[in-house]
mmCIF file of C-alpha atoms in Angstrom:
data_model
loop_
_atom_site.group_PDB
_atom_site.id
_atom_site.type_symbol
_atom_site.label_atom_id
_atom_site.label_comp_id
_atom_site.label_asym_id
_atom_site.label_seq_id
_atom_site.Cartn_x
_atom_site.Cartn_y
_atom_site.Cartn_z
ATOM 1 C CA MET A 118 133.318 142.928 109.683
ATOM 2 C CA ALA A 119 132.394 141.763 113.146
ATOM 3 C CA SER A 120 134.555 138.971 114.471
ATOM 4 C CA SER A 121 134.402 136.748 117.532
ATOM 5 C CA LEU A 122 137.402 136.071 119.737
ATOM 6 C CA HIS A 123 136.611 134.154 122.918
ATOM 7 C CA ILE A 124 138.663 134.103 126.106
ATOM 8 C CA SER A 125 138.201 131.928 129.176
ATOM 9 C CA PHE A 126 136.062 133.992 131.520
ATOM 10 C CA LEU A 127 134.717 133.286 134.978
ATOM 11 C CA SER A 128 133.074 136.471 136.176
ATOM 12 C CA PHE A 129 132.711 140.101 134.992
ATOM 13 C CA SER A 130 132.397 142.532 136.743
ATOM 14 C CA SER A 131 148.082 165.712 124.218
ATOM 15 C CA ALA A 132 150.561 167.806 121.388
ATOM 16 C CA PRO A 133 150.700 171.368 120.714
ATOM 17 C CA SER A 134 150.082 173.624 123.647
ATOM 18 C CA LEU A 135 146.504 173.812 124.796
ATOM 19 C CA PRO A 136 144.513 176.911 123.883
ATOM 20 C CA ALA A 137 145.454 180.157 125.572
ATOM 21 C CA THR A 138 142.304 179.948 127.679
ATOM 22 C CA SER A 139 143.581 176.794 129.374
ATOM 23 C CA ARG A 140 144.366 176.894 133.044
ATOM 24 C CA SER A 141 146.104 174.543 135.426
ATOM 25 C CA THR A 142 143.772 172.567 137.692
ATOM 26 C CA SER A 143 146.532 170.976 139.745
ATOM 27 C CA ARG A 144 150.218 170.407 139.606
ATOM 28 C CA HIS A 145 149.878 167.499 137.186
ATOM 29 C CA ILE A 146 146.555 168.042 135.376
ATOM 30 C CA ARG A 147 145.823 170.520 132.631
ATOM 31 C CA CYS A 148 142.379 171.804 131.713
ATOM 32 C CA SER A 149 141.282 172.420 128.138
ATOM 33 C CA GLY A 150 137.996 174.094 129.038
ATOM 34 C CA SER A 151 134.687 172.451 129.837
ATOM 35 C CA GLY A 152 135.079 168.721 130.103
ATOM 36 C CA GLY A 153 131.375 168.001 130.181
ATOM 37 C CA GLY A 154 130.026 168.910 126.774
ATOM 38 C CA GLY A 155 126.472 167.959 125.874
ATOM 39 C CA GLY A 156 124.456 169.554 128.664
ATOM 40 C CA SER A 157 122.934 168.112 131.815
ATOM 41 C CA SER A 158 123.155 164.467 130.750
ATOM 42 C CA SER A 159 126.904 164.740 130.289
ATOM 43 C CA THR A 160 127.255 166.665 133.547
ATOM 44 C CA GLU A 161 125.425 163.892 135.405
ATOM 45 C CA ARG A 162 127.783 161.282 133.964
ATOM 46 C CA GLN A 163 130.763 163.450 134.846
ATOM 47 C CA GLN A 164 129.561 163.635 138.439
ATOM 48 C CA LEU A 165 128.910 159.885 138.503
ATOM 49 C CA PHE A 166 132.470 159.014 137.492
ATOM 50 C CA SER A 167 133.851 161.502 139.979
ATOM 51 C CA ARG A 168 131.914 159.779 142.766
ATOM 52 C CA ILE A 169 133.153 156.292 141.907
ATOM 53 C CA ALA A 170 136.779 157.373 141.330
ATOM 54 C CA PRO A 171 138.059 156.396 144.823
ATOM 55 C CA VAL A 172 137.070 152.717 144.422
ATOM 56 C CA TYR A 173 136.991 152.411 140.627
ATOM 57 C CA ASP A 174 140.158 150.314 140.366
ATOM 58 C CA GLN A 175 139.273 148.007 143.253
ATOM 59 C CA LEU A 176 135.826 147.302 141.797
ATOM 60 C CA ASN A 177 137.279 146.614 138.344
ATOM 61 C CA ASP A 178 139.637 144.022 139.812
ATOM 62 C CA LEU A 179 136.921 142.476 141.970
ATOM 63 C CA LEU A 180 134.168 142.296 139.371
ATOM 64 C CA SER A 181 136.327 140.957 136.538
ATOM 65 C CA LEU A 182 138.611 138.790 138.700
ATOM 66 C CA GLY A 183 141.443 140.810 137.202
ATOM 67 C CA GLN A 184 140.500 139.901 133.631
ATOM 68 C CA HIS A 185 140.007 143.572 132.677
ATOM 69 C CA ARG A 186 143.800 143.857 132.617
ATOM 70 C CA VAL A 187 143.963 141.202 129.892
ATOM 71 C CA TRP A 188 141.310 142.971 127.812
ATOM 72 C CA LYS A 189 143.106 146.299 128.179
ATOM 73 C CA ARG A 190 146.389 144.805 127.021
ATOM 74 C CA MET A 191 144.571 143.449 123.994
ATOM 75 C CA ALA A 192 143.116 146.895 123.285
ATOM 76 C CA VAL A 193 146.544 148.515 123.444
ATOM 77 C CA SER A 194 148.008 145.831 121.203
ATOM 78 C CA TRP A 195 145.269 146.404 118.616
ATOM 79 C CA SER A 196 146.095 150.131 118.595
ATOM 80 C CA ALA A 197 149.471 149.263 117.012
ATOM 81 C CA ALA A 198 151.243 151.852 119.182
ATOM 82 C CA LYS A 199 155.017 151.498 118.981
ATOM 83 C CA SER A 200 158.211 152.983 120.368
ATOM 84 C CA GLY A 201 158.493 156.732 119.889
ATOM 85 C CA ASP A 202 154.833 157.267 119.013
ATOM 86 C CA ARG A 203 152.634 160.108 120.225
ATOM 87 C CA VAL A 204 149.403 158.554 121.472
ATOM 88 C CA LEU A 205 146.123 159.429 123.166
ATOM 89 C CA ASP A 206 144.122 157.493 125.737
ATOM 90 C CA LEU A 207 140.654 158.993 125.421
ATOM 91 C CA CYS A 208 138.315 158.823 128.426
ATOM 92 C CA CYS A 209 141.360 157.590 130.318
ATOM 93 C CA GLY A 210 139.766 157.305 133.759
ATOM 94 C CA SER A 211 142.365 156.274 136.332
ATOM 95 C CA GLY A 212 144.927 155.580 133.635
ATOM 96 C CA ASP A 213 145.195 151.827 133.060
ATOM 97 C CA LEU A 214 145.450 152.060 129.268
ATOM 98 C CA ALA A 215 147.624 155.176 129.427
ATOM 99 C CA PHE A 216 150.182 153.310 131.535
ATOM 100 C CA LEU A 217 150.180 150.398 129.090
ATOM 101 C CA LEU A 218 150.593 152.820 126.188
ATOM 102 C CA SER A 219 153.484 154.466 128.024
ATOM 103 C CA GLU A 220 155.276 151.135 128.193
ATOM 104 C CA LYS A 221 154.662 150.651 124.463
ATOM 105 C CA VAL A 222 155.932 154.031 123.259
ATOM 106 C CA GLY A 223 158.777 154.240 125.766
ATOM 107 C CA VAL A 224 160.740 157.245 126.969
ATOM 108 C CA ASP A 225 161.003 158.610 123.424
ATOM 109 C CA GLY A 226 157.231 158.608 123.000
ATOM 110 C CA LYS A 227 154.471 160.743 124.473
ATOM 111 C CA VAL A 228 151.139 159.782 126.024
ATOM 112 C CA PHE A 229 148.183 162.067 126.643
ATOM 113 C CA GLY A 230 145.416 160.852 128.948
ATOM 114 C CA LEU A 231 142.215 162.863 128.563
ATOM 115 C CA ASP A 232 139.097 162.589 130.700
ATOM 116 C CA PHE A 233 136.203 164.806 131.774
ATOM 117 C CA SER A 234 136.436 163.745 135.432
ATOM 118 C CA ASN A 235 138.986 165.668 137.467
ATOM 119 C CA GLU A 236 138.656 163.131 140.282
ATOM 120 C CA GLN A 237 139.615 160.280 137.953
ATOM 121 C CA LEU A 238 142.572 162.293 136.656
ATOM 122 C CA LEU A 239 143.764 163.037 140.175
ATOM 123 C CA ARG A 240 143.681 159.292 140.815
ATOM 124 C CA ALA A 241 145.630 158.667 137.592
ATOM 125 C CA SER A 242 148.220 161.297 138.483
ATOM 126 C CA SER A 243 148.638 159.835 141.952
ATOM 127 C CA ARG A 244 149.181 156.367 140.483
ATOM 128 C CA GLN A 245 151.707 157.772 137.990
ATOM 129 C CA TYR A 246 153.955 159.021 140.758
ATOM 130 C CA SER A 247 153.443 156.149 143.165
ATOM 131 C CA LEU A 248 154.342 153.578 140.494
ATOM 132 C CA ALA A 249 157.459 155.621 139.697
ATOM 133 C CA LYS A 250 158.323 153.851 136.445
ATOM 134 C CA SER A 251 160.689 155.932 134.305
ATOM 135 C CA CYS A 252 158.639 155.709 131.122
ATOM 136 C CA TYR A 253 155.548 156.985 132.977
ATOM 137 C CA ASN A 254 157.151 160.430 132.957
ATOM 138 C CA ASN A 255 155.980 160.657 129.322
ATOM 139 C CA ILE A 256 152.311 160.832 130.386
ATOM 140 C CA GLU A 257 150.386 164.104 130.584
ATOM 141 C CA TRP A 258 146.873 164.230 132.043
ATOM 142 C CA ILE A 259 144.308 166.625 130.573
ATOM 143 C CA GLU A 260 140.808 167.418 131.789
ATOM 144 C CA GLY A 261 138.879 167.878 128.559
ATOM 145 C CA ASP A 262 135.955 167.053 126.310
ATOM 146 C CA ALA A 263 135.857 164.037 123.990
ATOM 147 C CA LEU A 264 133.563 166.059 121.723
ATOM 148 C CA ASN A 265 136.048 168.899 121.345
ATOM 149 C CA LEU A 266 139.572 167.515 121.551
ATOM 150 C CA PRO A 267 142.275 170.154 122.189
ATOM 151 C CA PHE A 268 144.641 168.859 119.511
ATOM 152 C CA THR A 269 145.457 169.754 115.921
ATOM 153 C CA ASP A 270 144.462 167.562 112.976
ATOM 154 C CA SER A 271 146.411 164.351 112.278
ATOM 155 C CA PHE A 272 148.327 164.594 115.537
ATOM 156 C CA PHE A 273 148.356 161.064 117.000
ATOM 157 C CA ASP A 274 150.007 157.826 115.885
ATOM 158 C CA ALA A 275 147.476 155.748 117.838
ATOM 159 C CA ILE A 276 144.443 156.225 120.084
ATOM 160 C CA THR A 277 142.786 154.006 122.673
ATOM 161 C CA CYS A 278 139.497 154.399 124.505
ATOM 162 C CA GLY A 279 138.496 152.035 127.292
ATOM 163 C CA TYR A 280 134.899 151.967 128.551
ATOM 164 C CA GLY A 281 134.379 155.550 127.456
ATOM 165 C CA LEU A 282 132.541 155.773 124.145
ATOM 166 C CA ARG A 283 129.426 154.191 125.673
ATOM 167 C CA ASN A 284 129.200 157.112 128.098
ATOM 168 C CA VAL A 285 129.695 159.883 125.542
ATOM 169 C CA VAL A 286 126.485 161.766 124.767
ATOM 170 C CA ASP A 287 127.199 162.345 121.053
ATOM 171 C CA LYS A 288 128.983 159.237 119.779
ATOM 172 C CA PRO A 289 129.111 160.259 116.074
ATOM 173 C CA LYS A 290 130.761 163.557 116.989
ATOM 174 C CA ALA A 291 133.231 161.787 119.267
ATOM 175 C CA MET A 292 134.200 159.419 116.443
ATOM 176 C CA ARG A 293 134.650 162.328 114.046
ATOM 177 C CA GLU A 294 136.951 163.981 116.575
ATOM 178 C CA VAL A 295 138.974 160.780 116.912
ATOM 179 C CA PHE A 296 139.252 160.583 113.126
ATOM 180 C CA ARG A 297 140.329 164.220 112.931
ATOM 181 C CA VAL A 298 143.221 163.992 115.398
ATOM 182 C CA LEU A 299 144.458 160.593 114.201
ATOM 183 C CA LYS A 300 147.166 160.451 111.552
ATOM 184 C CA PRO A 301 146.295 158.840 108.182
ATOM 185 C CA GLY A 302 147.083 155.126 108.312
ATOM 186 C CA SER A 303 146.915 155.040 112.117
ATOM 187 C CA THR A 304 144.522 153.083 114.332
ATOM 188 C CA VAL A 305 142.045 153.648 117.137
ATOM 189 C CA SER A 306 141.194 150.773 119.489
ATOM 190 C CA ILE A 307 137.964 151.096 121.491
ATOM 191 C CA LEU A 308 137.237 148.633 124.307
ATOM 192 C CA ASP A 309 133.840 148.487 126.005
ATOM 193 C CA PHE A 310 131.002 146.263 127.125
ATOM 194 C CA ASN A 311 129.583 144.430 124.143
ATOM 195 C CA LYS A 312 125.950 144.951 123.209
ATOM 196 C CA SER A 313 125.356 141.404 122.098
ATOM 197 C CA THR A 314 122.694 140.278 119.668
ATOM 198 C CA GLN A 315 122.674 136.815 121.261
ATOM 199 C CA PRO A 316 119.815 136.379 123.799
ATOM 200 C CA ILE A 317 121.823 134.016 126.015
ATOM 201 C CA THR A 318 124.732 136.462 126.247
ATOM 202 C CA VAL A 319 122.392 139.371 126.947
ATOM 203 C CA SER A 320 120.612 137.433 129.704
ATOM 204 C CA PHE A 321 123.871 136.396 131.357
ATOM 205 C CA GLN A 322 125.284 139.927 131.120
ATOM 206 C CA GLU A 323 122.181 141.396 132.765
ATOM 207 C CA TRP A 324 122.162 138.664 135.430
ATOM 208 C CA MET A 325 125.778 139.476 136.288
ATOM 209 C CA ILE A 326 124.994 143.179 136.613
ATOM 210 C CA ASP A 327 121.977 142.553 138.852
ATOM 211 C CA ASN A 328 123.488 139.815 140.995
ATOM 212 C CA VAL A 329 127.224 140.565 141.074
ATOM 213 C CA VAL A 330 128.045 144.107 139.984
ATOM 214 C CA VAL A 331 125.340 146.063 141.795
ATOM 215 C CA PRO A 332 125.578 144.059 145.053
ATOM 216 C CA ALA A 333 129.368 144.526 145.064
ATOM 217 C CA ALA A 334 128.964 148.258 144.465
ATOM 218 C CA ARG A 335 126.444 148.378 147.312
ATOM 219 C CA VAL A 336 129.240 147.449 149.734
ATOM 220 C CA TYR A 337 130.975 150.695 148.763
ATOM 221 C CA GLY A 338 127.758 152.703 148.942
ATOM 222 C CA LEU A 339 127.649 153.019 145.144
ATOM 223 C CA GLU A 340 124.622 150.898 144.268
ATOM 224 C CA GLU A 341 122.806 153.670 142.410
ATOM 225 C CA GLU A 342 125.960 154.659 140.520
ATOM 226 C CA TYR A 343 126.373 151.149 139.100
ATOM 227 C CA GLU A 344 122.702 150.488 138.376
ATOM 228 C CA TYR A 345 123.093 152.712 135.306
ATOM 229 C CA LEU A 346 125.348 150.076 133.730
ATOM 230 C CA LYS A 347 122.547 147.897 132.373
ATOM 231 C CA SER A 348 120.731 150.754 130.648
ATOM 232 C CA SER A 349 123.988 152.173 129.277
ATOM 233 C CA ILE A 350 124.726 148.864 127.564
ATOM 234 C CA GLN A 351 121.146 148.581 126.288
ATOM 235 C CA ASN A 352 121.472 152.068 124.791
ATOM 236 C CA PHE A 353 124.916 151.386 123.331
ATOM 237 C CA LEU A 354 125.699 150.242 119.782
ATOM 238 C CA THR A 355 126.120 146.660 118.612
ATOM 239 C CA GLY A 356 129.403 145.603 117.038
ATOM 240 C CA LYS A 357 127.946 146.027 113.548
ATOM 241 C CA GLU A 358 126.600 149.468 114.449
ATOM 242 C CA LEU A 359 130.005 150.502 115.801
ATOM 243 C CA GLU A 360 131.630 149.375 112.568
ATOM 244 C CA ASP A 361 129.087 151.358 110.563
ATOM 245 C CA LEU A 362 129.695 154.432 112.734
ATOM 246 C CA ALA A 363 133.443 154.207 112.171
ATOM 247 C CA LEU A 364 133.009 153.854 108.409
ATOM 248 C CA TYR A 365 130.580 156.779 108.340
ATOM 249 C CA SER A 366 133.142 158.830 110.274
ATOM 250 C CA GLY A 367 135.715 158.229 107.548
ATOM 251 C CA PHE A 368 137.713 155.211 108.715
ATOM 252 C CA SER A 369 138.803 152.887 105.937
ATOM 253 C CA VAL A 370 139.221 149.517 107.671
ATOM 254 C CA VAL A 371 137.064 148.496 110.651
ATOM 255 C CA ASP A 372 136.622 145.332 112.717
ATOM 256 C CA HIS A 373 134.734 144.661 115.929
ATOM 257 C CA TYR A 374 135.956 141.745 118.035
ATOM 258 C CA GLU A 375 133.879 140.063 120.704
ATOM 259 C CA ILE A 376 135.957 138.968 123.693
ATOM 260 C CA ALA A 377 135.262 137.407 127.093
ATOM 261 C CA GLY A 378 132.590 135.158 125.638
ATOM 262 C CA GLY A 379 130.843 138.088 123.996
ATOM 263 C CA LEU A 380 130.498 140.133 127.191
ATOM 264 C CA MET A 381 133.098 142.648 126.006
ATOM 265 C CA GLY A 382 133.903 144.042 122.588
ATOM 266 C CA ASN A 383 136.745 145.913 120.914
ATOM 267 C CA LEU A 384 136.392 148.108 117.841
ATOM 268 C CA VAL A 385 139.556 148.489 115.765
ATOM 269 C CA ALA A 386 139.395 151.204 113.115
ATOM 270 C CA LYS A 387 142.160 152.372 110.806
ATOM 271 C CA ARG A 388 142.114 155.823 109.260
#
């Protein structure tokens, strides 16, 4: 059931080989076919995240005052990933959660970071080699589709997804795919903006987007790209709805935790 976990908050802001049809998109990124999935709406979102890729990390730090790093560590901890595990960071973006997972599973483990934006993956790959931490060699980046994951059934020991499910066109199908590739008894941890049912929280969240997030993005010439944020949260699922979706998808134990004063939320679902 939905739970509430509050944190002091000031401001917000792969596996068997891929199919034979796969082709290399760069030295460090593999492609599993179309990463868009879902038609023009998905393509538009793919293009949006490609445009913001160059300043995505800087804006995350600025808008959350660095707090997003705390939330991501919490998400990884809730995934229960451990040394030697094979894990997936779905909708990995520039790789923050994938790097944290890499530290968890260590050199004997394996991390796959999958995203539909090649620009985000190029950023993640660049960070992987610039950070030059030995365990980061266990990360493989894949350009792919969250609605058609290029992995066999029951393949992963843990899965994370940070700020990705909200942007997937077909959320039920994405959850079924997560369930399919996750091993029985294993856990998925999904971090995202929380669609609160509390009017005060909703008002503050929308005020922050209008008066902090969008103006900050305007400095980088990305005002229009970040204006979508409010509507994407409004069209997202509440914590209870996310729990229901996970149960409907087959998960046996589900909990949604509100963090950052209810501005963010984390779904934890065990297969």
